[in-house]
Amino acid sequence: MINLLDLDREAITTLIADKPYRGNQVFQWLYQKRIDDIARMSNLPKELRERIASQAVIAYPSVARHQVASDTTEKFAYRLADGQIIESVLIPEEDHWTICISSQVGCAMGCRFCCTAQLGFRRNLTPGEILAQVFMPMRRYPERLFRNIVVMGMGEPLLNYANVVQAVRILSDEQGPDISTRRITISTCGIIPRLGSLWGDTRAGLAVSLNAAMDAKRTALMPINAKYPLPQLIQALRDYPLPPRRRITIEYVLLGGVNDGPADAKALVKILHGVRCKVNLIPFNPWPGAPFTAPEPEAVLAFQAYLKARDFSVLIRRERGRDIQAACGQLAGGASDGMG
Ligand code: SAH
């Protein structure tokens, strides 16, 4: 059975073998009325509904677990059709919410500081499984303003390229969810060959997890750096075809005593020369058994001050949902607490 959530509007029109406006109607039921039952598409002839239902379903995952942190961050663990578990996080901002979604079950990148890496790679998510993480919360909390979507959960989105691109195409379709690509950010550890086409294929924002500004140090923290080394990555960011008012987000996890010193800040300033960016500093969020500790608060402030004094815009990412293991790098599909 086909999951309608995996298909863009064109593919739905092809599937139902009817006029384009019928495809638009199906799309509106899926993404504006957000139904999960083909029989309820009441402006479609009954015979057409039956024909669609004979080939396809609208399959959402089930909620395996829902937790609310003391700071009101929410974490959802979803059980997929094959029993695999993924996690997504709802992050409260002043007047809106950000949804942080996963792109893979587990991750193959093996970053030493990331809890998801401990799971290893299990499989790619389908477009529908990626999208469902956006629409489940929207259906559950219709009164909330969900504004930003960040693909910063479990997995490396650029290693599930086609499905992530398809999900962004559906999310931004004006006949459907109509979410502006300005509100969607894709975060990568730096899969250089994909950076050449990402902007053209998505128009989404780009975040890059840099985490070290010295090549050998980065390889020690992020094994993928041996394959896609820092100098080439930075060159790819310089070449990234950003329109005038947009910037790349550089993410930098600060690990106590490892990459949070003055020499690291200096190297970062040097390497980011010519990259149109803003920097997000993420103090390390510990997880059970992690071989790192959080940086001293003074080190974080000094690191930020050094960059600021050199005209970078730098934010320290406030840690969210740490008491429910929902902060950056803590998602592990429940594997860390015996679920999943
Ligand atoms: N694979 C993609 C998407 C995951 S984003 C990427 O690497 O960008 C997850 C972000 O959280 C990355 O910026 C990563 O560097 C950061 N991170 C991972 N583990 C962390 C931890 N324990 N504490 C703080 N940040 C962490």
mmCIF file of C-alpha atoms and ligand atoms in Angstrom:
data_model
loop_
_atom_site.group_PDB
_atom_site.id
_atom_site.type_symbol
_atom_site.label_atom_id
_atom_site.label_comp_id
_atom_site.label_asym_id
_atom_site.label_seq_id
_atom_site.Cartn_x
_atom_site.Cartn_y
_atom_site.Cartn_z
ATOM 1 C CA MET A 1 0.000 0.000 0.000
ATOM 2 C CA ILE A 2 1.159 3.511 -0.858
ATOM 3 C CA ASN A 3 1.199 6.121 1.899
ATOM 4 C CA LEU A 4 -0.325 9.309 0.454
ATOM 5 C CA LEU A 5 1.951 11.309 2.768
ATOM 6 C CA ASP A 6 4.947 10.095 0.741
ATOM 7 C CA LEU A 7 3.687 11.705 -2.474
ATOM 8 C CA ASP A 8 3.938 15.273 -3.725
ATOM 9 C CA ARG A 9 0.958 16.841 -5.485
ATOM 10 C CA GLU A 10 2.063 15.774 -8.937
ATOM 11 C CA ALA A 11 2.535 12.174 -7.836
ATOM 12 C CA ILE A 12 -0.888 12.160 -6.203
ATOM 13 C CA THR A 13 -2.481 13.459 -9.396
ATOM 14 C CA THR A 14 -0.737 10.709 -11.334
ATOM 15 C CA LEU A 15 -1.757 8.060 -8.810
ATOM 16 C CA ILE A 16 -5.437 8.925 -8.859
ATOM 17 C CA ALA A 17 -5.389 9.223 -12.677
ATOM 18 C CA ASP A 18 -7.808 12.129 -12.666
ATOM 19 C CA LYS A 19 -7.784 15.849 -13.432
ATOM 20 C CA PRO A 20 -5.184 18.025 -11.693
ATOM 21 C CA TYR A 21 -7.856 19.778 -9.634
ATOM 22 C CA ARG A 22 -8.731 16.424 -8.075
ATOM 23 C CA GLY A 23 -5.107 16.018 -7.041
ATOM 24 C CA ASN A 24 -5.268 19.487 -5.497
ATOM 25 C CA GLN A 25 -8.403 18.503 -3.572
ATOM 26 C CA VAL A 26 -6.727 15.382 -2.162
ATOM 27 C CA PHE A 27 -3.739 17.487 -1.182
ATOM 28 C CA GLN A 28 -5.957 20.003 0.590
ATOM 29 C CA TRP A 29 -7.626 17.224 2.587
ATOM 30 C CA LEU A 30 -4.241 15.887 3.588
ATOM 31 C CA TYR A 31 -2.520 19.118 4.526
ATOM 32 C CA GLN A 32 -5.107 21.826 5.154
ATOM 33 C CA LYS A 33 -7.876 19.777 6.789
ATOM 34 C CA ARG A 34 -5.320 17.189 7.927
ATOM 35 C CA ILE A 35 -7.627 14.201 7.829
ATOM 36 C CA ASP A 36 -6.331 10.647 8.045
ATOM 37 C CA ASP A 37 -9.214 8.845 6.342
ATOM 38 C CA ILE A 38 -9.675 8.790 2.562
ATOM 39 C CA ALA A 39 -13.422 8.138 2.974
ATOM 40 C CA ARG A 40 -13.814 11.624 4.475
ATOM 41 C CA MET A 41 -12.698 13.422 1.299
ATOM 42 C CA SER A 42 -16.305 14.469 0.782
ATOM 43 C CA ASN A 43 -15.902 16.607 -2.335
ATOM 44 C CA LEU A 44 -14.524 13.628 -4.263
ATOM 45 C CA PRO A 45 -16.901 11.219 -6.013
ATOM 46 C CA LYS A 46 -17.417 8.084 -3.944
ATOM 47 C CA GLU A 47 -16.099 5.936 -6.748
ATOM 48 C CA LEU A 48 -12.858 7.952 -6.847
ATOM 49 C CA ARG A 49 -12.441 7.703 -3.054
ATOM 50 C CA GLU A 50 -12.845 3.944 -3.311
ATOM 51 C CA ARG A 51 -10.334 3.734 -6.113
ATOM 52 C CA ILE A 52 -7.781 5.720 -4.062
ATOM 53 C CA ALA A 53 -8.464 3.613 -0.970
ATOM 54 C CA SER A 54 -7.810 0.442 -2.949
ATOM 55 C CA GLN A 55 -4.229 1.574 -3.602
ATOM 56 C CA ALA A 56 -3.290 3.906 -0.782
ATOM 57 C CA VAL A 57 -3.650 4.815 2.874
ATOM 58 C CA ILE A 58 -2.920 7.878 4.984
ATOM 59 C CA ALA A 59 -0.465 6.427 7.478
ATOM 60 C CA TYR A 60 0.614 8.389 10.532
ATOM 61 C CA PRO A 61 2.890 6.823 13.146
ATOM 62 C CA SER A 62 1.588 6.273 16.658
ATOM 63 C CA VAL A 63 2.818 8.132 19.713
ATOM 64 C CA ALA A 64 4.910 5.698 21.738
ATOM 65 C CA ARG A 65 5.723 8.243 24.394
ATOM 66 C CA HIS A 66 5.076 11.904 25.126
ATOM 67 C CA GLN A 67 7.033 13.876 27.707
ATOM 68 C CA VAL A 68 6.832 17.480 28.831
ATOM 69 C CA ALA A 69 9.910 19.064 30.391
ATOM 70 C CA SER A 70 9.870 21.557 33.230
ATOM 71 C CA ASP A 71 10.573 24.331 30.702
ATOM 72 C CA THR A 72 7.542 23.103 28.632
ATOM 73 C CA THR A 73 9.670 21.611 25.857
ATOM 74 C CA GLU A 74 7.900 18.482 24.612
ATOM 75 C CA LYS A 75 9.427 15.295 23.300
ATOM 76 C CA PHE A 76 7.520 12.779 21.224
ATOM 77 C CA ALA A 77 8.698 9.267 20.520
ATOM 78 C CA TYR A 78 6.869 7.899 17.485
ATOM 79 C CA ARG A 79 6.511 4.253 16.647
ATOM 80 C CA LEU A 80 6.777 3.694 12.891
ATOM 81 C CA ALA A 81 4.981 0.991 10.912
ATOM 82 C CA ASP A 82 7.940 -1.406 11.282
ATOM 83 C CA GLY A 83 8.231 -0.824 15.029
ATOM 84 C CA GLN A 84 11.229 1.519 14.854
ATOM 85 C CA ILE A 85 11.183 4.511 17.171
ATOM 86 C CA ILE A 86 12.108 8.092 16.273
ATOM 87 C CA GLU A 87 11.960 11.228 18.339
ATOM 88 C CA SER A 88 10.989 14.843 17.680
ATOM 89 C CA VAL A 89 10.933 17.850 19.925
ATOM 90 C CA LEU A 90 8.601 20.849 20.249
ATOM 91 C CA ILE A 91 10.516 23.888 21.416
ATOM 92 C CA PRO A 92 8.635 26.830 22.933
ATOM 93 C CA GLU A 93 9.783 30.293 21.860
ATOM 94 C CA GLU A 94 8.304 33.556 23.037
ATOM 95 C CA ASP A 95 5.210 33.607 20.831
ATOM 96 C CA HIS A 96 5.563 30.499 18.703
ATOM 97 C CA TRP A 97 6.881 26.950 18.579
ATOM 98 C CA THR A 98 9.725 25.342 16.697
ATOM 99 C CA ILE A 99 9.470 21.703 15.650
ATOM 100 C CA CYS A 100 12.712 19.730 15.568
ATOM 101 C CA ILE A 101 12.330 16.623 13.409
ATOM 102 C CA SER A 102 14.376 13.522 12.631
ATOM 103 C CA SER A 103 15.449 12.397 9.165
ATOM 104 C CA GLN A 104 16.737 8.868 9.899
ATOM 105 C CA VAL A 105 16.297 6.130 12.488
ATOM 106 C CA GLY A 106 19.643 6.323 14.245
ATOM 107 C CA CYS A 107 22.651 7.836 12.503
ATOM 108 C CA ALA A 108 25.751 6.536 10.742
ATOM 109 C CA MET A 109 28.007 9.520 11.442
ATOM 110 C CA GLY A 110 29.392 8.392 14.777
ATOM 111 C CA CYS A 111 30.021 11.866 16.229
ATOM 112 C CA ARG A 112 31.640 11.171 19.601
ATOM 113 C CA PHE A 113 29.578 13.703 21.550
ATOM 114 C CA CYS A 114 26.157 12.753 20.147
ATOM 115 C CA CYS A 115 23.860 10.271 21.845
ATOM 116 C CA THR A 116 22.010 9.401 18.619
ATOM 117 C CA ALA A 117 25.299 8.110 17.209
ATOM 118 C CA GLN A 118 25.316 5.395 19.868
ATOM 119 C CA LEU A 119 22.321 3.789 18.135
ATOM 120 C CA GLY A 120 24.158 3.357 14.870
ATOM 121 C CA PHE A 121 22.262 3.660 11.607
ATOM 122 C CA ARG A 122 19.025 1.751 11.212
ATOM 123 C CA ARG A 123 17.240 3.203 8.195
ATOM 124 C CA ASN A 124 16.154 6.292 6.313
ATOM 125 C CA LEU A 125 12.770 7.842 7.022
ATOM 126 C CA THR A 126 10.261 8.077 4.184
ATOM 127 C CA PRO A 127 8.990 11.527 3.169
ATOM 128 C CA GLY A 128 5.719 10.746 4.959
ATOM 129 C CA GLU A 129 7.525 9.788 8.167
ATOM 130 C CA ILE A 130 9.449 13.065 8.032
ATOM 131 C CA LEU A 131 6.270 15.082 7.394
ATOM 132 C CA ALA A 132 4.208 13.288 10.014
ATOM 133 C CA GLN A 133 6.485 14.762 12.683
ATOM 134 C CA VAL A 134 5.237 18.191 11.600
ATOM 135 C CA PHE A 135 1.544 17.354 11.258
ATOM 136 C CA MET A 136 1.069 15.206 14.357
ATOM 137 C CA PRO A 137 1.743 18.199 16.642
ATOM 138 C CA MET A 138 -0.265 20.521 14.384
ATOM 139 C CA ARG A 139 -3.264 18.195 14.587
ATOM 140 C CA ARG A 140 -2.851 17.729 18.310
ATOM 141 C CA TYR A 141 -2.482 21.437 19.137
ATOM 142 C CA PRO A 142 -4.512 23.318 16.504
ATOM 143 C CA GLU A 143 -4.404 26.532 18.550
ATOM 144 C CA ARG A 144 -0.617 26.744 18.636
ATOM 145 C CA LEU A 145 1.479 28.796 16.256
ATOM 146 C CA PHE A 146 4.106 26.418 14.877
ATOM 147 C CA ARG A 147 6.493 28.599 12.967
ATOM 148 C CA ASN A 148 9.888 27.049 12.375
ATOM 149 C CA ILE A 149 10.839 23.560 11.348
ATOM 150 C CA VAL A 150 14.395 22.416 11.895
ATOM 151 C CA VAL A 151 15.722 19.112 10.584
ATOM 152 C CA MET A 152 18.059 18.744 13.538
ATOM 153 C CA GLY A 153 16.761 15.618 15.213
ATOM 154 C CA MET A 154 18.078 12.095 14.739
ATOM 155 C CA GLY A 155 20.039 11.332 11.592
ATOM 156 C CA GLU A 156 21.987 13.090 8.859
ATOM 157 C CA PRO A 157 19.445 14.680 6.492
ATOM 158 C CA LEU A 158 21.818 14.957 3.530
ATOM 159 C CA LEU A 159 22.348 11.186 3.610
ATOM 160 C CA ASN A 160 18.586 10.794 3.143
ATOM 161 C CA TYR A 161 18.656 13.459 0.482
ATOM 162 C CA ALA A 162 15.818 12.527 -1.871
ATOM 163 C CA ASN A 163 13.297 11.968 0.918
ATOM 164 C CA VAL A 164 14.240 15.157 2.766
ATOM 165 C CA VAL A 165 13.974 17.158 -0.469
ATOM 166 C CA GLN A 166 10.590 15.571 -1.173
ATOM 167 C CA ALA A 167 9.381 16.403 2.348
ATOM 168 C CA VAL A 168 10.439 20.051 1.927
ATOM 169 C CA ARG A 169 8.726 20.176 -1.487
ATOM 170 C CA ILE A 170 5.461 18.987 0.101
ATOM 171 C CA LEU A 171 5.773 21.243 3.168
ATOM 172 C CA SER A 172 6.244 24.328 1.025
ATOM 173 C CA ASP A 173 3.549 23.535 -1.564
ATOM 174 C CA GLU A 174 1.078 26.426 -1.661
ATOM 175 C CA GLN A 175 -1.845 24.082 -2.320
ATOM 176 C CA GLY A 176 -0.878 22.109 0.759
ATOM 177 C CA PRO A 177 0.886 23.008 3.998
ATOM 178 C CA ASP A 178 2.224 26.236 2.447
ATOM 179 C CA ILE A 179 5.087 26.555 4.926
ATOM 180 C CA SER A 180 7.648 29.071 3.705
ATOM 181 C CA THR A 181 11.070 27.587 3.006
ATOM 182 C CA ARG A 182 12.425 30.527 5.033
ATOM 183 C CA ARG A 183 11.015 28.760 8.073
ATOM 184 C CA ILE A 184 12.648 25.415 7.309
ATOM 185 C CA THR A 185 16.288 24.746 8.234
ATOM 186 C CA ILE A 186 18.272 21.651 7.335
ATOM 187 C CA SER A 187 21.246 20.863 9.531
ATOM 188 C CA THR A 188 24.188 18.813 8.270
ATOM 189 C CA CYS A 189 27.523 17.580 9.548
ATOM 190 C CA GLY A 190 28.922 18.550 6.137
ATOM 191 C CA ILE A 191 28.147 16.094 3.332
ATOM 192 C CA ILE A 192 29.994 18.208 0.768
ATOM 193 C CA PRO A 193 28.727 16.580 -2.474
ATOM 194 C CA ARG A 194 25.147 17.411 -1.497
ATOM 195 C CA LEU A 195 25.817 21.060 -0.740
ATOM 196 C CA GLY A 196 26.079 21.835 -4.450
ATOM 197 C CA SER A 197 22.432 21.046 -5.130
ATOM 198 C CA LEU A 198 20.692 21.617 -1.790
ATOM 199 C CA TRP A 199 19.784 25.253 -2.307
ATOM 200 C CA GLY A 200 18.399 24.655 -5.786
ATOM 201 C CA ASP A 201 16.407 21.642 -4.620
ATOM 202 C CA THR A 202 14.928 23.117 -1.441
ATOM 203 C CA ARG A 203 15.461 26.862 -0.942
ATOM 204 C CA ALA A 204 15.625 25.917 2.747
ATOM 205 C CA GLY A 205 17.954 27.392 5.328
ATOM 206 C CA LEU A 206 21.260 25.646 5.936
ATOM 207 C CA ALA A 207 22.885 24.906 9.281
ATOM 208 C CA VAL A 208 26.283 23.227 9.488
ATOM 209 C CA SER A 209 27.562 21.442 12.589
ATOM 210 C CA LEU A 210 31.168 22.559 12.631
ATOM 211 C CA ASN A 211 32.141 21.873 16.254
ATOM 212 C CA ALA A 212 35.857 22.376 15.692
ATOM 213 C CA ALA A 213 37.903 24.734 13.548
ATOM 214 C CA MET A 214 41.044 22.608 13.373
ATOM 215 C CA ASP A 215 41.035 19.714 10.952
ATOM 216 C CA ALA A 216 42.577 17.030 13.182
ATOM 217 C CA LYS A 217 40.434 17.991 16.149
ATOM 218 C CA ARG A 218 37.323 17.874 14.022
ATOM 219 C CA THR A 219 38.205 14.404 12.739
ATOM 220 C CA ALA A 220 38.665 13.211 16.306
ATOM 221 C CA LEU A 221 35.186 14.471 17.215
ATOM 222 C CA MET A 222 33.414 13.807 13.915
ATOM 223 C CA PRO A 223 34.791 10.867 11.883
ATOM 224 C CA ILE A 224 33.012 12.159 8.747
ATOM 225 C CA ASN A 225 35.632 14.929 8.663
ATOM 226 C CA ALA A 226 38.192 12.391 7.409
ATOM 227 C CA LYS A 227 36.055 11.951 4.297
ATOM 228 C CA TYR A 228 34.929 15.579 3.923
ATOM 229 C CA PRO A 229 37.716 17.636 5.497
ATOM 230 C CA LEU A 230 37.252 21.051 7.011
ATOM 231 C CA PRO A 231 39.086 23.115 4.342
ATOM 232 C CA GLN A 232 36.893 21.650 1.580
ATOM 233 C CA LEU A 233 33.775 22.031 3.701
ATOM 234 C CA ILE A 234 34.499 25.698 4.338
ATOM 235 C CA GLN A 235 35.139 26.241 0.632
ATOM 236 C CA ALA A 236 31.754 24.647 -0.128
ATOM 237 C CA LEU A 237 30.141 27.077 2.324
ATOM 238 C CA ARG A 238 31.869 30.032 0.693
ATOM 239 C CA ASP A 239 30.508 28.826 -2.649
ATOM 240 C CA TYR A 240 27.002 28.200 -1.328
ATOM 241 C CA PRO A 241 24.590 30.236 -3.473
ATOM 242 C CA LEU A 242 22.850 32.125 -0.683
ATOM 243 C CA PRO A 243 20.602 35.013 -1.646
ATOM 244 C CA PRO A 244 21.656 38.415 -0.248
ATOM 245 C CA ARG A 245 19.802 38.517 3.040
ATOM 246 C CA ARG A 246 20.261 34.950 4.178
ATOM 247 C CA ARG A 247 23.070 33.442 6.200
ATOM 248 C CA ILE A 248 24.337 29.978 7.016
ATOM 249 C CA THR A 249 24.009 28.927 10.653
ATOM 250 C CA ILE A 250 27.241 27.528 12.041
ATOM 251 C CA GLU A 251 26.593 25.212 14.988
ATOM 252 C CA TYR A 252 29.389 24.689 17.446
ATOM 253 C CA VAL A 253 28.975 22.298 20.380
ATOM 254 C CA LEU A 254 31.214 23.452 23.214
ATOM 255 C CA LEU A 255 32.839 20.494 24.983
ATOM 256 C CA GLY A 256 34.475 21.275 28.306
ATOM 257 C CA GLY A 257 38.254 21.616 27.908
ATOM 258 C CA VAL A 258 38.176 20.109 24.406
ATOM 259 C CA ASN A 259 37.172 22.769 21.880
ATOM 260 C CA ASP A 260 36.148 25.699 24.064
ATOM 261 C CA GLY A 261 39.462 27.524 24.583
ATOM 262 C CA PRO A 262 40.855 30.812 23.216
ATOM 263 C CA ALA A 263 42.880 28.998 20.536
ATOM 264 C CA ASP A 264 39.690 27.298 19.328
ATOM 265 C CA ALA A 265 37.803 30.583 19.139
ATOM 266 C CA LYS A 266 40.706 32.123 17.258
ATOM 267 C CA ALA A 267 40.828 29.270 14.773
ATOM 268 C CA LEU A 268 37.070 29.546 14.259
ATOM 269 C CA VAL A 269 37.257 33.246 13.434
ATOM 270 C CA LYS A 270 40.039 32.562 10.988
ATOM 271 C CA ILE A 271 38.353 29.698 9.208
ATOM 272 C CA LEU A 272 34.970 31.436 8.899
ATOM 273 C CA HIS A 273 36.514 34.313 6.975
ATOM 274 C CA GLY A 274 34.380 34.865 3.886
ATOM 275 C CA VAL A 275 31.506 32.619 5.022
ATOM 276 C CA ARG A 276 28.248 34.566 5.371
ATOM 277 C CA CYS A 277 27.079 33.112 8.644
ATOM 278 C CA LYS A 278 25.814 33.440 12.161
ATOM 279 C CA VAL A 279 27.157 31.236 14.921
ATOM 280 C CA ASN A 280 25.131 29.169 17.377
ATOM 281 C CA LEU A 281 27.106 27.975 20.380
ATOM 282 C CA ILE A 282 25.626 24.863 21.989
ATOM 283 C CA PRO A 283 27.013 23.995 25.416
ATOM 284 C CA PHE A 284 27.386 20.211 25.519
ATOM 285 C CA ASN A 285 24.331 18.391 26.857
ATOM 286 C CA PRO A 286 25.466 15.331 28.771
ATOM 287 C CA TRP A 287 23.965 11.887 28.271
ATOM 288 C CA PRO A 288 24.604 8.701 30.253
ATOM 289 C CA GLY A 289 28.109 7.419 29.588
ATOM 290 C CA ALA A 290 29.181 10.408 27.497
ATOM 291 C CA PRO A 291 32.968 10.896 27.321
ATOM 292 C CA PHE A 292 32.657 14.710 27.606
ATOM 293 C CA THR A 293 31.537 17.282 30.105
ATOM 294 C CA ALA A 294 29.726 20.591 29.724
ATOM 295 C CA PRO A 295 31.947 23.668 29.348
ATOM 296 C CA GLU A 296 32.396 26.082 32.227
ATOM 297 C CA PRO A 297 29.928 28.980 31.915
ATOM 298 C CA GLU A 298 32.869 31.425 31.846
ATOM 299 C CA ALA A 299 34.421 29.564 28.920
ATOM 300 C CA VAL A 300 31.151 29.809 26.998
ATOM 301 C CA LEU A 301 30.893 33.545 27.611
ATOM 302 C CA ALA A 302 34.534 34.126 26.737
ATOM 303 C CA PHE A 303 34.146 32.146 23.518
ATOM 304 C CA GLN A 304 31.097 34.190 22.585
ATOM 305 C CA ALA A 305 32.790 37.477 23.491
ATOM 306 C CA TYR A 306 35.808 36.672 21.337
ATOM 307 C CA LEU A 307 33.602 36.099 18.287
ATOM 308 C CA LYS A 308 31.398 39.101 19.000
ATOM 309 C CA ALA A 309 34.380 41.397 19.235
ATOM 310 C CA ARG A 310 35.204 40.296 15.696
ATOM 311 C CA ASP A 311 31.753 41.193 14.383
ATOM 312 C CA PHE A 312 30.183 37.774 14.324
ATOM 313 C CA SER A 313 26.591 37.410 15.379
ATOM 314 C CA VAL A 314 26.703 34.700 18.015
ATOM 315 C CA LEU A 315 23.934 33.127 20.042
ATOM 316 C CA ILE A 316 24.318 30.716 22.904
ATOM 317 C CA ARG A 317 21.643 28.116 22.357
ATOM 318 C CA ARG A 318 19.665 27.872 25.518
ATOM 319 C CA GLU A 319 19.458 24.295 26.624
ATOM 320 C CA ARG A 320 15.909 22.960 26.380
ATOM 321 C CA GLY A 321 14.188 19.939 27.736
ATOM 322 C CA ARG A 322 17.288 18.512 29.331
ATOM 323 C CA ASP A 323 15.328 16.834 32.119
ATOM 324 C CA ILE A 324 13.536 14.664 29.518
ATOM 325 C CA GLN A 325 16.640 14.071 27.355
ATOM 326 C CA ALA A 326 15.198 16.292 24.614
ATOM 327 C CA ALA A 327 18.132 18.686 24.193
ATOM 328 C CA CYS A 328 20.527 18.717 21.208
ATOM 329 C CA GLY A 329 22.334 15.427 20.883
ATOM 330 C CA GLN A 330 20.250 13.610 23.469
ATOM 331 C CA LEU A 331 17.745 11.930 21.147
ATOM 332 C CA ALA A 332 18.123 8.181 21.146
ATOM 333 C CA GLY A 333 14.686 6.802 20.357
ATOM 334 C CA GLY A 334 14.184 5.675 23.914
ATOM 335 C CA ALA A 335 17.143 3.326 23.590
ATOM 336 C CA SER A 336 18.805 4.990 26.541
ATOM 337 C CA ASP A 337 15.939 4.230 28.897
ATOM 338 C CA GLY A 338 15.140 0.707 27.892
ATOM 339 C CA MET A 339 12.286 1.512 25.526
ATOM 340 C CA GLY A 340 12.295 1.192 21.729
HETATM 341 N N1 SAH B 1 23.329 15.271 11.515
HETATM 342 C C1 SAH B 1 22.897 16.631 11.437
HETATM 343 C C2 SAH B 1 21.585 16.854 12.154
HETATM 344 C C3 SAH B 1 21.645 16.664 13.662
HETATM 345 S S1 SAH B 1 21.652 18.222 14.383
HETATM 346 C C4 SAH B 1 23.997 17.549 11.934
HETATM 347 O O1 SAH B 1 25.025 17.047 12.363
HETATM 348 O O2 SAH B 1 23.867 18.751 11.849
HETATM 349 C C5 SAH B 1 22.122 17.916 15.998
HETATM 350 C C6 SAH B 1 22.978 19.041 16.521
HETATM 351 O O3 SAH B 1 23.225 18.802 17.905
HETATM 352 C C7 SAH B 1 24.313 19.108 15.829
HETATM 353 O O4 SAH B 1 24.682 20.448 15.643
HETATM 354 C C8 SAH B 1 25.252 18.466 16.843
HETATM 355 O O5 SAH B 1 26.560 18.969 16.709
HETATM 356 C C9 SAH B 1 24.607 18.850 18.146
HETATM 357 N N2 SAH B 1 24.883 17.915 19.256
HETATM 358 C C10 SAH B 1 25.049 16.588 19.167
HETATM 359 N N3 SAH B 1 25.238 16.045 20.390
HETATM 360 C C11 SAH B 1 25.182 17.073 21.265
HETATM 361 C C12 SAH B 1 25.262 17.151 22.683
HETATM 362 N N4 SAH B 1 25.431 16.063 23.423
HETATM 363 N N5 SAH B 1 25.161 18.367 23.258
HETATM 364 C C13 SAH B 1 24.928 19.466 22.502
HETATM 365 N N6 SAH B 1 24.807 19.443 21.168
HETATM 366 C C14 SAH B 1 24.943 18.260 20.552
#
